């Protein structure tokens, strides 16, 4: 038996329905904030991924899916969306032809060779946004507000935002030097990965899962002591906007993020699971003011975030019905009626009614069984007699009624069904 590749999963119809629902909701919410969709290829040049996410990042050191194509190009399956989106903006010169800032969202598959576990896959889906062409700290807060709005509107409230700033270039250089000096005589006590991080990006030592509780890390210099006045002022604006909007956050000076492109504001949304007492990251992002110029474009202040759809969907409470309620089962008795009903069925589909027929059924019992499994509300039945008189029998399973409807003019059938639908909607709103 063939099996799926380790770290991937199938989306069977019940789950695919949830994904579609959430994807529509995300598009609508991003649009309310003025974002437009961008779609970029899954295949990227390895150079782009290495240069953007950084040689010291876990993604580049151990997680990329790299291969040579038949033309000897070195290709990487995109592990995240930011670099490919920025590449597209630069290659298509969107910054020159559109008003800034560009506000873009994307959704799609990402690939990382990680150890599969709960909420962690090798092929997974991200929703992300990127705002390119503004350095305003108000935008930092608005981007965090968008993620907060998404979670709150989905009734997810048990999260907090961990917030930090890495400062501008000057602050980061000073801080980097301070860390180098501090760690230089303590390397022997650090893990092997941290020894490498010391060379490539000492900030990432602070993020180490192995050494995280060691005295050395606890006593390391703090970024807040190295921030320029501008970086401090900007961070204050971000925090005050979030306070104003009641976004729950905590400043966490240990937060550094695992990708090398970040500058200034960075954040992670942490989900608190009250049952297990455990927490996990559901969304992450930050400002990356140097990435466009690092990728040979103009310097454009930028910020964004992304989250895994799998993690999000696993915590949404789907206690509402995602199946469509307007549903007709066509039941022909005999070949002539079958032929005739095909046209009627196609007409109702164009009018927005989900319409189906069981072509294999040889008895009424078989048709009724299909109607049940399709959760059809309306049964539209025709035999030779009805065909001759130009009518169908319409059985409404919800109200338990049955009537003959003249279909010489198909609009009659549509009007009849619409009346029943409207009555149903009126009853619901009265009930509320
Ligand atoms: P990231 O922290 O690498 O950031 O990933 C963001 C989110 O993607 C994570 O918080 C998690 O929800 C989800 N995720 C990551 N890896 C996996 C996996 N193996 N399986 C399932 N979900 C996963 C970025 O990707 C940045 N591009 C975010 C960003 C956008 N920063 C600025 N703009």
XYZ file of C-alpha atoms and ligand atoms in Angstrom:
465
model
C 0.000 0.000 0.000
C 1.241 3.457 -0.839
C 1.365 5.871 2.067
C 1.752 9.612 2.374
C 5.206 11.117 2.819
C 6.250 11.486 6.471
C 5.210 14.873 7.882
C 2.423 15.444 5.339
C -1.316 14.906 5.750
C -4.438 14.483 3.652
C -7.269 16.947 3.929
C -10.361 14.767 3.673
C -13.649 16.494 2.792
C -14.744 17.154 6.402
C -11.442 18.908 7.140
C -11.131 20.545 3.720
C -14.490 22.208 4.424
C -13.041 23.735 7.597
C -9.993 24.980 5.728
C -12.153 26.611 3.055
C -14.248 28.312 5.689
C -11.196 29.660 7.521
C -9.465 30.700 4.283
C -12.542 32.733 3.251
C -12.689 34.301 6.702
C -8.980 35.231 6.553
C -9.346 36.799 3.107
C -12.328 38.842 4.267
C -10.595 40.022 7.436
C -7.377 40.959 5.629
C -9.445 42.877 3.054
C -11.095 44.891 5.832
C -7.610 46.080 6.795
C -6.832 47.002 3.167
C -4.715 43.990 2.136
C -4.650 42.431 -1.325
C -3.736 38.864 -2.157
C -0.439 37.860 -3.746
C 0.426 34.355 -4.948
C 4.043 33.411 -5.506
C 5.641 30.129 -6.633
C 6.382 27.272 -4.264
C 9.698 26.728 -6.058
C 12.333 29.310 -5.147
C 16.005 29.625 -5.929
C 18.074 28.346 -2.997
C 20.096 31.564 -3.067
C 17.014 33.601 -2.199
C 16.072 31.435 0.770
C 19.619 31.225 2.133
C 20.319 34.921 1.764
C 17.017 36.044 3.324
C 16.405 33.681 6.242
C 20.102 33.637 7.126
C 22.886 31.057 7.224
C 22.508 30.685 10.998
C 18.760 30.046 10.975
C 17.457 26.549 11.757
C 15.563 26.656 8.484
C 18.703 26.970 6.377
C 20.984 24.803 8.514
C 18.683 21.806 8.779
C 15.210 22.202 7.336
C 15.153 23.175 3.671
C 14.054 20.840 0.898
C 16.785 21.519 -1.655
C 17.267 19.797 -4.994
C 18.821 20.261 -8.378
C 16.339 20.427 -11.240
C 17.001 18.897 -14.640
C 18.613 22.131 -15.758
C 21.074 21.995 -12.827
C 19.423 24.914 -11.038
C 19.524 24.643 -7.245
C 15.952 24.942 -6.065
C 14.380 25.129 -2.599
C 10.729 24.447 -1.781
C 9.711 27.654 -0.026
C 9.938 27.223 3.762
C 8.147 30.530 4.449
C 6.422 33.311 2.516
C 8.260 36.523 3.349
C 11.343 36.109 1.134
C 9.424 34.921 -1.960
C 6.927 37.788 -1.583
C 9.700 40.372 -1.226
C 11.503 38.834 -4.206
C 8.326 39.223 -6.269
C 7.818 42.832 -5.171
C 11.359 43.688 -6.222
C 11.344 41.668 -9.455
C 7.985 43.168 -10.526
C 8.911 46.631 -9.202
C 5.595 46.823 -7.369
C 7.063 49.527 -5.140
C 7.382 51.820 -8.189
C 3.968 51.219 -9.739
C 1.780 51.087 -6.615
C 1.163 53.495 -3.771
C 3.187 52.645 -0.677
C 2.871 50.908 1.622
C 2.045 47.718 -0.227
C -0.226 45.615 1.945
C -0.272 42.008 0.791
C -1.532 38.717 2.183
C -0.842 35.167 1.042
C -1.828 31.623 1.834
C -0.275 28.382 0.769
C 1.989 25.410 1.301
C 5.405 25.746 2.956
C 7.999 23.001 3.420
C 10.406 22.406 6.297
C 12.234 19.198 7.109
C 11.346 19.249 10.810
C 10.622 16.465 13.245
C 6.868 15.921 12.797
C 4.811 16.346 15.970
C 1.519 17.906 17.080
C 0.985 21.054 14.987
C 4.331 20.611 13.210
C 4.499 19.191 9.707
C 6.965 18.999 6.850
C 4.386 20.272 4.399
C 2.153 22.839 6.106
C 0.064 25.854 5.202
C 0.678 29.410 6.277
C -1.425 32.537 6.155
C 0.766 35.621 6.200
C 0.750 39.348 5.584
C 3.544 41.687 4.540
C 3.399 45.494 4.639
C 6.188 46.983 2.560
C 7.210 50.619 2.324
C 6.540 52.121 5.745
C 8.669 52.521 8.847
C 5.833 53.841 10.990
C 5.608 52.077 14.355
C 1.831 52.648 14.145
C 1.855 50.072 11.339
C 3.670 47.623 13.649
C 0.783 47.950 16.076
C -1.815 47.700 13.317
C -0.251 44.486 12.000
C -0.383 43.003 15.504
C -3.973 44.241 15.767
C -4.882 42.385 12.556
C -3.583 39.092 13.961
C -5.375 39.806 17.247
C -8.623 40.527 15.385
C -8.343 37.243 13.498
C -7.960 35.241 16.697
C -10.648 37.118 18.628
C -13.176 36.909 15.770
C -12.616 33.162 15.730
C -13.373 33.163 19.448
C -9.796 32.342 20.412
C -9.029 34.422 23.469
C -6.499 32.392 25.426
C -3.419 33.935 23.859
C -0.931 36.575 24.721
C 1.429 38.515 22.512
C 5.110 38.356 23.423
C 6.709 41.533 22.193
C 10.260 42.767 21.917
C 12.389 45.079 19.851
C 15.776 44.280 18.362
C 16.343 47.960 17.602
C 17.592 49.636 14.444
C 20.956 48.902 12.769
C 22.934 50.994 15.239
C 21.247 49.403 18.280
C 21.664 45.890 16.914
C 25.320 46.391 16.091
C 26.027 47.671 19.578
C 24.061 44.845 21.127
C 25.725 42.247 18.916
C 29.156 43.502 19.960
C 28.158 43.422 23.619
C 26.954 39.840 23.264
C 30.148 38.808 21.449
C 32.248 40.254 24.207
C 30.093 38.672 26.922
C 29.999 35.165 25.404
C 33.616 35.105 24.133
C 35.083 33.583 27.330
C 32.035 31.365 28.036
C 31.892 29.391 24.802
C 33.063 26.144 26.400
C 29.926 26.073 28.548
C 27.554 26.521 25.610
C 26.012 23.834 23.386
C 27.479 22.993 19.976
C 24.776 24.913 18.089
C 25.432 28.015 20.208
C 29.145 27.869 19.393
C 28.195 28.158 15.726
C 25.626 30.862 16.478
C 28.347 32.856 18.248
C 30.168 33.164 14.931
C 27.193 33.775 12.666
C 24.591 35.535 14.819
C 25.194 35.736 18.605
C 21.648 37.036 19.172
C 20.330 33.583 18.391
C 22.171 32.170 21.432
C 19.483 33.862 23.535
C 16.887 31.713 21.755
C 18.657 28.432 22.552
C 16.338 25.688 23.799
C 19.240 23.718 25.338
C 20.929 26.480 27.317
C 17.841 28.562 28.007
C 17.895 28.235 31.813
C 21.639 28.501 32.289
C 23.088 31.303 34.448
C 25.133 32.426 31.453
C 22.041 33.157 29.413
C 20.114 34.627 32.311
C 22.918 37.142 32.992
C 23.539 38.038 29.343
C 23.331 41.746 28.342
C 19.810 42.962 27.640
C 18.812 44.546 24.357
C 16.980 47.394 26.138
C 20.363 48.712 27.383
C 21.601 49.110 23.805
C 18.625 50.691 22.039
C 19.059 54.012 20.263
C 16.678 56.801 21.316
C 14.731 56.401 18.048
C 14.264 52.668 18.613
C 13.130 53.298 22.194
C 10.641 55.968 21.065
C 9.256 53.750 18.306
C 8.791 50.851 20.702
C 6.919 53.120 23.117
C 4.526 54.072 20.298
C 3.888 50.420 19.455
C 3.121 49.627 23.088
C 0.896 52.651 23.632
C -1.173 51.866 20.521
C -1.595 48.265 21.723
C -2.599 49.522 25.197
C -5.142 51.827 23.593
C -6.631 48.894 21.678
C -6.617 46.455 24.617
C -4.322 43.995 22.841
C -2.922 41.673 25.536
C 0.879 41.694 25.361
C 3.958 41.234 27.524
C 7.417 42.536 26.733
C 9.806 39.592 26.618
C 13.434 40.610 26.283
C 14.434 37.013 25.564
C 12.452 36.954 22.339
C 14.807 37.097 19.337
C 13.008 35.066 16.566
C 14.630 32.321 14.534
C 15.013 34.099 11.192
C 17.880 36.493 10.622
C 16.052 39.252 8.768
C 14.331 40.909 11.722
C 14.946 44.461 12.983
C 13.052 46.570 15.554
C 9.646 45.201 16.612
C 9.264 41.415 16.801
C 6.394 39.400 18.269
C 4.963 35.953 18.803
C 1.415 34.977 19.700
C 1.484 32.358 22.379
C -1.496 30.135 22.961
C -2.084 29.098 26.559
C -3.700 25.705 26.902
C -5.475 25.823 30.252
C -5.976 22.045 30.351
C -2.384 20.956 29.803
C -0.864 24.159 31.196
C 1.341 24.160 28.091
C 1.820 26.961 25.641
C 2.815 27.122 21.991
C 3.400 29.703 19.307
C 0.520 30.142 16.883
C 1.659 33.233 15.024
C 4.911 35.111 14.644
C 6.375 38.074 12.851
C 8.131 41.371 13.031
C 9.776 44.219 11.198
C 12.504 43.555 8.631
C 13.713 46.922 7.398
C 16.847 45.621 5.631
C 15.467 42.687 3.674
C 14.431 44.557 0.513
C 17.878 46.133 0.174
C 19.610 42.845 1.112
C 17.752 41.300 -1.824
C 19.034 44.031 -4.164
C 15.931 46.237 -4.082
C 15.493 49.718 -2.633
C 15.433 50.083 1.149
C 11.798 49.796 2.216
C 10.678 49.583 5.838
C 8.597 46.394 6.128
C 6.707 44.303 8.637
C 4.576 41.156 8.598
C 3.525 37.977 10.319
C 2.524 34.435 9.468
C 0.765 31.580 11.171
C 0.250 27.933 10.447
C -3.294 27.123 9.353
C -3.043 23.683 10.959
C -2.448 25.132 14.408
C -5.184 27.701 13.972
C -7.782 25.237 12.715
C -6.994 22.760 15.480
C -8.123 25.323 18.078
C -11.177 26.799 16.343
C -14.403 25.506 17.790
C -16.466 24.398 14.789
C -19.758 23.991 16.602
C -21.719 25.388 13.666
C -22.936 23.642 10.529
C -20.552 24.128 7.620
C -22.665 22.170 5.148
C -24.941 24.009 2.730
C -28.617 23.948 3.515
C -30.044 24.625 0.044
C -29.962 21.140 -1.344
C -32.186 19.317 -3.873
C -32.283 15.622 -4.640
C -33.797 14.849 -8.037
C -35.725 11.589 -8.181
C -36.775 10.344 -11.613
C -39.082 7.370 -12.036
C -38.238 5.996 -15.473
C -35.831 6.942 -18.234
C -37.934 9.709 -19.807
C -38.277 11.588 -16.543
C -34.576 11.137 -15.915
C -33.703 12.859 -19.178
C -36.152 15.667 -18.489
C -34.992 16.232 -14.912
C -31.376 16.623 -16.032
C -32.333 19.958 -17.589
C -34.336 21.054 -14.564
C -31.441 20.093 -12.308
C -28.976 22.119 -14.368
C -31.315 25.129 -14.266
C -31.517 25.023 -10.448
C -27.744 24.737 -10.177
C -27.309 27.913 -12.190
C -29.724 29.526 -9.711
C -27.486 28.508 -6.798
C -29.254 25.375 -5.549
C -27.017 22.377 -4.893
C -28.682 19.680 -6.981
C -27.907 16.004 -7.295
C -29.327 12.810 -8.784
C -28.400 9.185 -8.159
C -27.918 7.756 -11.665
C -27.504 4.202 -10.437
C -30.608 3.866 -8.261
C -33.194 1.482 -9.634
C -35.774 1.894 -6.894
C -37.350 4.772 -4.977
C -35.728 3.362 -1.854
C -32.294 3.847 -3.434
C -33.079 7.460 -4.347
C -34.379 8.226 -0.842
C -31.240 6.732 0.673
C -29.094 9.078 -1.449
C -31.267 12.011 -0.409
C -30.593 11.152 3.238
C -26.851 10.843 2.813
C -26.744 14.120 0.823
C -28.798 15.756 3.600
C -31.151 17.009 0.895
C -33.918 19.288 2.073
C -35.994 19.106 -1.129
C -36.899 15.953 -3.033
C -37.972 16.728 -6.591
C -39.801 13.739 -7.980
C -41.120 13.033 -11.467
C -42.594 9.946 -13.119
C -44.214 9.462 -16.549
C -47.530 10.894 -15.373
C -45.960 14.084 -13.963
C -43.783 14.385 -17.046
C -46.828 14.333 -19.289
C -48.572 17.020 -17.241
C -45.412 19.181 -17.015
C -45.203 19.080 -13.208
C -42.918 17.744 -10.457
C -43.695 16.728 -6.919
C -41.661 18.751 -4.411
C -41.261 17.245 -0.990
C -39.874 19.574 1.668
C -38.307 17.362 4.295
C -37.902 20.171 6.768
C -41.592 21.131 6.886
C -42.840 17.695 5.927
C -44.948 19.037 3.056
C -45.477 17.780 -0.467
C -46.917 19.755 -3.392
C -47.136 19.566 -7.129
C -45.388 22.405 -8.925
C -45.952 23.332 -12.559
C -42.602 23.435 -14.358
C -43.689 24.343 -17.888
C -42.083 27.628 -16.903
C -39.055 26.729 -14.752
C -39.258 30.062 -12.932
C -42.308 28.649 -11.129
C -40.136 26.040 -9.481
C -37.536 28.609 -8.548
C -40.186 30.917 -7.021
C -41.683 28.028 -5.105
C -38.324 26.996 -3.614
C -37.307 30.583 -2.869
C -40.557 31.130 -0.953
C -39.811 28.095 1.189
C -36.221 29.273 1.741
C -37.299 32.796 2.711
C -39.930 31.481 5.063
C -37.270 29.335 6.707
C -34.922 32.327 7.119
C -37.783 34.445 8.553
C -38.605 31.704 11.054
C -34.968 31.548 12.145
C -34.678 35.304 12.657
C -38.003 35.372 14.577
C -36.694 32.567 16.763
C -33.666 34.655 17.605
P 8.001 31.410 11.530
O 8.084 31.731 12.991
O 9.083 30.603 10.962
O 7.913 32.824 10.777
O 6.619 30.710 11.218
C 5.392 31.344 11.496
C 4.348 30.336 11.945
O 4.233 29.294 10.975
C 4.657 29.611 13.238
O 4.315 30.376 14.364
C 3.741 28.397 13.109
O 2.397 28.748 13.424
C 3.808 28.097 11.628
N 4.791 27.019 11.361
C 6.131 27.120 11.214
N 6.687 25.928 10.973
C 5.671 25.033 10.952
C 5.578 23.615 10.731
N 6.640 22.876 10.470
N 4.346 23.043 10.783
C 3.232 23.774 11.021
N 3.250 25.109 11.247
C 4.452 25.733 11.207
C 7.820 32.945 9.420
O 7.560 32.054 8.657
C 7.954 34.382 8.950
N 7.916 34.378 7.485
C 6.813 35.217 9.535
C 6.882 36.634 9.048
C 6.149 37.179 8.054
N 7.696 37.568 9.517
C 7.498 38.697 8.831
N 6.571 38.460 7.939
